[in-house]
PDB file of N, CA and C in Angstrom:
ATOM      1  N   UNK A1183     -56.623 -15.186 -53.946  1.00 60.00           N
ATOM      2  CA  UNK A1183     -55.317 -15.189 -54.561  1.00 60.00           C
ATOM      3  C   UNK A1183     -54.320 -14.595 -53.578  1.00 60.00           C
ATOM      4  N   UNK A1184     -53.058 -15.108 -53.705  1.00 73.00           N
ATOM      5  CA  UNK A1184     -52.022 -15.027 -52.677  1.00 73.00           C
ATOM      6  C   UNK A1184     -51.690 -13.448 -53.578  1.00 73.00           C
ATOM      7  N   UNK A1185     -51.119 -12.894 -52.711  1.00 81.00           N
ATOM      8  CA  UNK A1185     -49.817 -11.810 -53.519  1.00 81.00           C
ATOM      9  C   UNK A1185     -48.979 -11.882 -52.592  1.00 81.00           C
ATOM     10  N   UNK A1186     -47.667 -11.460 -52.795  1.00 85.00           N
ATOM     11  CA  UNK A1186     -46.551 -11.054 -52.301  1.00 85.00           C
ATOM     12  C   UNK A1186     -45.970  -9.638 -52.696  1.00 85.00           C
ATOM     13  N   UNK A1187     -46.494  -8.835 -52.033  1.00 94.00           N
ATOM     14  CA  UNK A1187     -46.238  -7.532 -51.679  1.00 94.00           C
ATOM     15  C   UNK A1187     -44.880  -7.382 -51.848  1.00 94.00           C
ATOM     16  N   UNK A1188     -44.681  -6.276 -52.527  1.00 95.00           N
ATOM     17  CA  UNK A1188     -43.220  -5.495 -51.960  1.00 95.00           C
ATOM     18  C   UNK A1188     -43.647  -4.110 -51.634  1.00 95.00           C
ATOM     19  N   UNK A1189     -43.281  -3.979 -49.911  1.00 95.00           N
ATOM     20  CA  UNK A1189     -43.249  -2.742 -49.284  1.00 95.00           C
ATOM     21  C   UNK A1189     -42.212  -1.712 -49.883  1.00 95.00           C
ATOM     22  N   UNK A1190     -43.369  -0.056 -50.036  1.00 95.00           N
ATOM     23  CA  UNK A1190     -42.396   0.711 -50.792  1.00 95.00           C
ATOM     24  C   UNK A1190     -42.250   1.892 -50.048  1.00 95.00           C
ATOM     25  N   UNK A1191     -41.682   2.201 -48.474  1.00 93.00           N
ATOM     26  CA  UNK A1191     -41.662   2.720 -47.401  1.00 93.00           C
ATOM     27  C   UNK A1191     -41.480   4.029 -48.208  1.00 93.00           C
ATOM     28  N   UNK A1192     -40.365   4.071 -49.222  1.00 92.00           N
ATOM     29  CA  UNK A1192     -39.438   5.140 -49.557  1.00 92.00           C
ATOM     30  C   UNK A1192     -39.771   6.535 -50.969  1.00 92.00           C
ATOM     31  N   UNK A1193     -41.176   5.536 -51.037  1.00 93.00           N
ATOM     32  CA  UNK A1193     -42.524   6.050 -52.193  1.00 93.00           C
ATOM     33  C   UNK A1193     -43.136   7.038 -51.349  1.00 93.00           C
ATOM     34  N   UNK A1194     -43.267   7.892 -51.844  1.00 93.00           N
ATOM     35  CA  UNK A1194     -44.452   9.324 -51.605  1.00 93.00           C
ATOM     36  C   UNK A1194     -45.897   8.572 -51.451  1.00 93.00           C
ATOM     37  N   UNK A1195     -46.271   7.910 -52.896  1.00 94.00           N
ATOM     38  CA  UNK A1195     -47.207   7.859 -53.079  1.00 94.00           C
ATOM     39  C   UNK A1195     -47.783   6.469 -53.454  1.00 94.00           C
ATOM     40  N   UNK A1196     -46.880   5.078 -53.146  1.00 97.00           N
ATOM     41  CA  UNK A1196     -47.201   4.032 -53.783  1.00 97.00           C
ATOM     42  C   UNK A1196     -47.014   3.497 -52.202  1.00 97.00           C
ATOM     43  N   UNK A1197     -48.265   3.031 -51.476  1.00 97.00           N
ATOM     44  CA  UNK A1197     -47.477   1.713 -50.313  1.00 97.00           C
ATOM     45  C   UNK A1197     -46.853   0.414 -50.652  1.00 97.00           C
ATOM     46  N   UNK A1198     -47.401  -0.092 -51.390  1.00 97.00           N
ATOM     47  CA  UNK A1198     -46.626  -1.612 -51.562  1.00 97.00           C
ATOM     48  C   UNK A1198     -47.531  -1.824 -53.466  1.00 97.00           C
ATOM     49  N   UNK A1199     -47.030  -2.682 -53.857  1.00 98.00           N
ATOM     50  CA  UNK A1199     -47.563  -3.165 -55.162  1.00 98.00           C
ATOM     51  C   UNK A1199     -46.843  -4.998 -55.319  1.00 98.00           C
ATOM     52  N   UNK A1200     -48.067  -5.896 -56.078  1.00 97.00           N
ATOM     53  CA  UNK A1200     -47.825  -6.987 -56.256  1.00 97.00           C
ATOM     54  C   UNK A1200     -47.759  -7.671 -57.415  1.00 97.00           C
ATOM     55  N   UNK A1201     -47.518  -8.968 -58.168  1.00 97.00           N
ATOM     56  CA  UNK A1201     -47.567  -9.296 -59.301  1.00 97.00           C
ATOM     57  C   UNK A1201     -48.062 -10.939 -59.410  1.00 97.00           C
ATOM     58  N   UNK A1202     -48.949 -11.385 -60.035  1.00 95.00           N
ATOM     59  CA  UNK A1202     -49.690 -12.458 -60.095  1.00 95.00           C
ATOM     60  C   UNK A1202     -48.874 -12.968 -61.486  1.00 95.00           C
ATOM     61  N   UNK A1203     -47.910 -14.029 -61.521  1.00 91.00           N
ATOM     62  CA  UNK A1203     -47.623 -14.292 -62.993  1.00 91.00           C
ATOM     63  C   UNK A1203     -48.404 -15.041 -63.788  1.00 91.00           C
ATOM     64  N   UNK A1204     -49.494 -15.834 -62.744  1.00 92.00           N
ATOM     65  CA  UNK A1204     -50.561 -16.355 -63.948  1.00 92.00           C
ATOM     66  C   UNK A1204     -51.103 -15.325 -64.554  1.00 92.00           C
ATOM     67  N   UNK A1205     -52.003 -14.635 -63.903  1.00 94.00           N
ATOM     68  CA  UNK A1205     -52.922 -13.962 -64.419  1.00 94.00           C
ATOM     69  C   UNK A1205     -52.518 -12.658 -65.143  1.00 94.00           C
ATOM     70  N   UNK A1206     -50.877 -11.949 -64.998  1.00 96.00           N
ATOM     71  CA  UNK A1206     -50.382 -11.164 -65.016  1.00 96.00           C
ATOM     72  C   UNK A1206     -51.063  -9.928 -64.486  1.00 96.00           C
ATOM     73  N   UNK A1207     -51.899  -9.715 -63.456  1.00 97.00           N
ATOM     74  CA  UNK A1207     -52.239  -8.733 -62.718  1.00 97.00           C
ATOM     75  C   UNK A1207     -51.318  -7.869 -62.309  1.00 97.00           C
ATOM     76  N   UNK A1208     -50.770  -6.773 -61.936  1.00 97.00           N
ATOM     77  CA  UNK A1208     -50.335  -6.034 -61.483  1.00 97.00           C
ATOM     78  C   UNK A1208     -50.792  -5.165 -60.189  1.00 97.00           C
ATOM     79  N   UNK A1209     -50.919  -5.459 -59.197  1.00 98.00           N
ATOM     80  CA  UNK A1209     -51.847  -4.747 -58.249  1.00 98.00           C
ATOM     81  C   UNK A1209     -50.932  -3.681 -57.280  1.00 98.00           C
ATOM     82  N   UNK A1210     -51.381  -2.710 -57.519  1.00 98.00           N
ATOM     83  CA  UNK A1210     -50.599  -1.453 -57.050  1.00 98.00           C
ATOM     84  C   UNK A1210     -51.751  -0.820 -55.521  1.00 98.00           C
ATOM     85  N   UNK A1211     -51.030  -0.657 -54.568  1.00 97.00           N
ATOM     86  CA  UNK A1211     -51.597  -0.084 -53.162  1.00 97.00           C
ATOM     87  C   UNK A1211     -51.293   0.978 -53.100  1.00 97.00           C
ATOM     88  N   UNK A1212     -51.964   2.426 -52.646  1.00 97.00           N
ATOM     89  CA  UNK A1212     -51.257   3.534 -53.149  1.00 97.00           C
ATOM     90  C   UNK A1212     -51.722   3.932 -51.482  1.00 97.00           C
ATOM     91  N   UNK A1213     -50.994   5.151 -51.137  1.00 95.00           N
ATOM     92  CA  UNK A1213     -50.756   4.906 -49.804  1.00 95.00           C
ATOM     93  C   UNK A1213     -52.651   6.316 -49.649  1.00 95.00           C
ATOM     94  N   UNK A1214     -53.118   6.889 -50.452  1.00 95.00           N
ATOM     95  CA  UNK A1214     -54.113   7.108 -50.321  1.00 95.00           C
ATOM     96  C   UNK A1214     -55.092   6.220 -50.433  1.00 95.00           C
ATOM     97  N   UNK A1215     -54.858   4.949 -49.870  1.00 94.00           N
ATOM     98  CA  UNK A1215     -55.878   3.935 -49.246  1.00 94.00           C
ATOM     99  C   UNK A1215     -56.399   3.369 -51.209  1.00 94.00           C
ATOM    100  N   UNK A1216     -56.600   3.872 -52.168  1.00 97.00           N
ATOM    101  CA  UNK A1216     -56.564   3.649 -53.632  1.00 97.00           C
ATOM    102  C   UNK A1216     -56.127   2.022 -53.582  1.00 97.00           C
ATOM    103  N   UNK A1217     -56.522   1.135 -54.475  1.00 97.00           N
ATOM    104  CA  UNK A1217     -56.353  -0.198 -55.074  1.00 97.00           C
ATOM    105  C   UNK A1217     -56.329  -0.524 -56.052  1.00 97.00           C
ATOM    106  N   UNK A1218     -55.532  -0.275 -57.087  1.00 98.00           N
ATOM    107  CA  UNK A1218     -56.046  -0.794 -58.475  1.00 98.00           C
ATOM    108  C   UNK A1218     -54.750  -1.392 -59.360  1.00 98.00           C
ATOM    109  N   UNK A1219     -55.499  -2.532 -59.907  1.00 98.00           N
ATOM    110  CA  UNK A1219     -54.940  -3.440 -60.781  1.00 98.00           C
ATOM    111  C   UNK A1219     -55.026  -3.208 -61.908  1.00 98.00           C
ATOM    112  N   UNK A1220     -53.967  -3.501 -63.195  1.00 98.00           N
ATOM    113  CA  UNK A1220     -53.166  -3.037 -64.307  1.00 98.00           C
ATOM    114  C   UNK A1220     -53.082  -4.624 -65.139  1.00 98.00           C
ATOM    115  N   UNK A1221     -54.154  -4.961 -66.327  1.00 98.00           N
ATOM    116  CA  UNK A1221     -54.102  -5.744 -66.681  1.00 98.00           C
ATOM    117  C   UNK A1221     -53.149  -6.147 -67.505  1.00 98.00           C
ATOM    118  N   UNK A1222     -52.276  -7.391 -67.964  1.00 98.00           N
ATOM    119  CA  UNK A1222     -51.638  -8.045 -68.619  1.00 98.00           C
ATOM    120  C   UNK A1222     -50.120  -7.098 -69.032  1.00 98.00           C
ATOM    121  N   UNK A1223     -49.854  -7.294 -67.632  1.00 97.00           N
ATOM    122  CA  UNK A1223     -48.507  -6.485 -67.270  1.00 97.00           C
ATOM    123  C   UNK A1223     -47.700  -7.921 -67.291  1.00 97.00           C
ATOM    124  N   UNK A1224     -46.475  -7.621 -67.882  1.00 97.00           N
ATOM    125  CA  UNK A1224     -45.525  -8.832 -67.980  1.00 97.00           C
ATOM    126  C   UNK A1224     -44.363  -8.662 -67.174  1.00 97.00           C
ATOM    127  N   UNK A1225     -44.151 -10.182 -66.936  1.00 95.00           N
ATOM    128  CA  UNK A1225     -43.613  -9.952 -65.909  1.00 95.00           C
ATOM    129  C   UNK A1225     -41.764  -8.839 -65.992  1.00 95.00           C
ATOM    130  N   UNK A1226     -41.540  -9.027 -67.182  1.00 96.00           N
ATOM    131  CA  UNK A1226     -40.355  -7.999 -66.993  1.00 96.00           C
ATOM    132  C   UNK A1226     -40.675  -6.814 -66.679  1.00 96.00           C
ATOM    133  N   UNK A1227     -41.976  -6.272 -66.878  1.00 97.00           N
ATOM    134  CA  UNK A1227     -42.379  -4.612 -66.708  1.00 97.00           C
ATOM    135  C   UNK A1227     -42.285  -4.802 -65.241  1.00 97.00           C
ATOM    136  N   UNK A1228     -42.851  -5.780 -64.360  1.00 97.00           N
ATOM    137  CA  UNK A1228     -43.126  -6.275 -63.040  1.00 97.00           C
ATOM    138  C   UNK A1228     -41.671  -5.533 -62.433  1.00 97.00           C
ATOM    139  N   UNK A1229     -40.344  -6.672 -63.205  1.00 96.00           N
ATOM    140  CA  UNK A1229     -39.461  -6.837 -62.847  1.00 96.00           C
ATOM    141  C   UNK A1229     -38.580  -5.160 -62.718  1.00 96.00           C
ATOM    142  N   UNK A1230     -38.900  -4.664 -63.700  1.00 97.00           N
ATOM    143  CA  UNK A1230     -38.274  -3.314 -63.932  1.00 97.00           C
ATOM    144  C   UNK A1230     -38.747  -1.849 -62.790  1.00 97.00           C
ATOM    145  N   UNK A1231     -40.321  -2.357 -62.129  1.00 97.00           N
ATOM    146  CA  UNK A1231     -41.024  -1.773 -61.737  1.00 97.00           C
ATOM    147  C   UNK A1231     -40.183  -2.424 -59.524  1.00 97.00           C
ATOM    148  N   UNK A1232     -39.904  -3.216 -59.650  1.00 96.00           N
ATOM    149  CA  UNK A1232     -38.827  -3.639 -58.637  1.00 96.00           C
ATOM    150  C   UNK A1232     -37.143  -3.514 -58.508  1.00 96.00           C
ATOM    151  N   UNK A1233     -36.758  -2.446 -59.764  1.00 96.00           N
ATOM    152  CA  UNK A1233     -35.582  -2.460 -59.849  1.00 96.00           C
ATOM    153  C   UNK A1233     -35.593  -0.822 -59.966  1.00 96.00           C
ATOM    154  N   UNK A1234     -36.293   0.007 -60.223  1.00 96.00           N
ATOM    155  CA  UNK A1234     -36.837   1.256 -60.342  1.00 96.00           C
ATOM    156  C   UNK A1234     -36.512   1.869 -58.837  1.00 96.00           C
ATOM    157  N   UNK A1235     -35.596   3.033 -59.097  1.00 94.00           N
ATOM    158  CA  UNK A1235     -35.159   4.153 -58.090  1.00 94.00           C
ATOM    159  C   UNK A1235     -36.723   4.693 -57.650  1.00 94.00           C
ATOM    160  N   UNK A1236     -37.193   5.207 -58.438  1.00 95.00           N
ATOM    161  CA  UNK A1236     -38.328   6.094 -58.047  1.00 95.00           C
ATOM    162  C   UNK A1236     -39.956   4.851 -58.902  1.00 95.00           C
ATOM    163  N   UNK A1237     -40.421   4.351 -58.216  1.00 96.00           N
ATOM    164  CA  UNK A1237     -41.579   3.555 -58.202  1.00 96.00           C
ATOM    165  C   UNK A1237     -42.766   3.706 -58.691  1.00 96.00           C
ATOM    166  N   UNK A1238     -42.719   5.640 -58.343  1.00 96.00           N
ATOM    167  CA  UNK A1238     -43.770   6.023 -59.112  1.00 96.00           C
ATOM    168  C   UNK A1238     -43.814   6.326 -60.223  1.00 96.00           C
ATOM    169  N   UNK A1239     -42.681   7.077 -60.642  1.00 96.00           N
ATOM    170  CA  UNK A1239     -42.339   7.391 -61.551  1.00 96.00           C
ATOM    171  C   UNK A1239     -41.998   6.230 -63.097  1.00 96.00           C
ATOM    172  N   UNK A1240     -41.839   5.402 -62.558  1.00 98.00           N
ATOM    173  CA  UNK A1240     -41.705   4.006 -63.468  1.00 98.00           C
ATOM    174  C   UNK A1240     -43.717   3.984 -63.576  1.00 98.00           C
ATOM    175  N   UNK A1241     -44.089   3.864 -62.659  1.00 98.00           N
ATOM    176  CA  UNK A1241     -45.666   3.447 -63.018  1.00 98.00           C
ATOM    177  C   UNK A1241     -46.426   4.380 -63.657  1.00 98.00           C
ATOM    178  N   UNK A1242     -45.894   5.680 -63.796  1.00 97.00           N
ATOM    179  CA  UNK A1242     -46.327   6.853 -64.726  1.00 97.00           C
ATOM    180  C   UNK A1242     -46.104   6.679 -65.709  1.00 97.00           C
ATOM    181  N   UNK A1243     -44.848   6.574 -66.224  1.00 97.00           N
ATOM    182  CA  UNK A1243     -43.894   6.274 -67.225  1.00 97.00           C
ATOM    183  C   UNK A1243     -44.096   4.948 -68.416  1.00 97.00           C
ATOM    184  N   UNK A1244     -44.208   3.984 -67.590  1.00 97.00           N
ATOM    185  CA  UNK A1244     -44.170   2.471 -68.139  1.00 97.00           C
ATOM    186  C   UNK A1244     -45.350   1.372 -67.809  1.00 97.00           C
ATOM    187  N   UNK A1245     -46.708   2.121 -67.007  1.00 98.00           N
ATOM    188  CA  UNK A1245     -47.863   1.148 -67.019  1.00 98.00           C
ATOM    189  C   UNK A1245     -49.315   1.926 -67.329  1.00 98.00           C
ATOM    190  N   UNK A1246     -49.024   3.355 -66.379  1.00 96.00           N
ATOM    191  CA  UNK A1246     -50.086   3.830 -66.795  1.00 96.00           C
ATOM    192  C   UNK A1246     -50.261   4.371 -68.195  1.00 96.00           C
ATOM    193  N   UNK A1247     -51.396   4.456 -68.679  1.00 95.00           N
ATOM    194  CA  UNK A1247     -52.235   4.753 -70.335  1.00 95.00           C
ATOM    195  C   UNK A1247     -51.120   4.032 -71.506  1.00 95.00           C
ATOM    196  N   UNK A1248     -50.663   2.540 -70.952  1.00 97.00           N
ATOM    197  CA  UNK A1248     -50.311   1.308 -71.430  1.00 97.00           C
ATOM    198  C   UNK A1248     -51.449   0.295 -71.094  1.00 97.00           C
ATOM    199  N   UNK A1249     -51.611   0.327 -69.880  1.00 98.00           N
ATOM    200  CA  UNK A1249     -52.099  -0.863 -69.524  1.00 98.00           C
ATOM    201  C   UNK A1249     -53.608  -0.755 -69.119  1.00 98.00           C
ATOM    202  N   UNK A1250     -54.313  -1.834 -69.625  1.00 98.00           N
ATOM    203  CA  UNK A1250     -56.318  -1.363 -68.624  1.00 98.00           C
ATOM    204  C   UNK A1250     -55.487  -1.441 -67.264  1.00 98.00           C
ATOM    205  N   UNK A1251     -56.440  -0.826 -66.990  1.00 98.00           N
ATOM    206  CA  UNK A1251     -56.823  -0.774 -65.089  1.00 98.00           C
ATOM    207  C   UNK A1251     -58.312  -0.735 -64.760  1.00 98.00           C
ATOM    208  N   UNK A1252     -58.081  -1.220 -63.536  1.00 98.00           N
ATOM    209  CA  UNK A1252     -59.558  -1.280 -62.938  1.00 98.00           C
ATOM    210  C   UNK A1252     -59.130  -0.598 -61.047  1.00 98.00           C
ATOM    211  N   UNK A1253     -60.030   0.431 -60.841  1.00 97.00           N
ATOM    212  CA  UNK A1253     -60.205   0.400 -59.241  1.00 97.00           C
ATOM    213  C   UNK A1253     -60.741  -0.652 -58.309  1.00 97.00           C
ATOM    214  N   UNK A1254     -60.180  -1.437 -57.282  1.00 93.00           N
ATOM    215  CA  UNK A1254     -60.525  -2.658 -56.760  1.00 93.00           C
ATOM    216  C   UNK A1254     -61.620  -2.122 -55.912  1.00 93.00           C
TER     217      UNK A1254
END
């Protein structure tokens, strides 16, 4: 599967994160080398999570102990 990354230079703690709209995956790269995907994330959460000042703080906030996850 393709992703298209968005690099998040300006994150403490997130390197880049991607979004699959079939499958609605959410795949988050965390810059402690970490991989894990966030099941049946839609795409506006996606969208909000790309419009978000602070990156992590949205994924604390608005995916994690919302969404399954799995470590890749």
């Amino acid at each position: 599967m393709d992703w298209n990354w968005i690099n998040t230079p300006e994150s403490s703690n997130i390197a880049r994160f991607a979004h699959n709209p079939h499958s609605l995956v959410l795949r988050v790269e965390f810059k402690n080398g970490g991989i894990y995907d966030y099941f049946d994330v839609p795409l506006h959460v996606f969208e909000g999570m790309e419009r978000a000042t602070s990156r992590g703080q949205y994924l604390a906030r608005e995916i994690k102990g919302t969404y399954r996850y799995a470590r890749t």
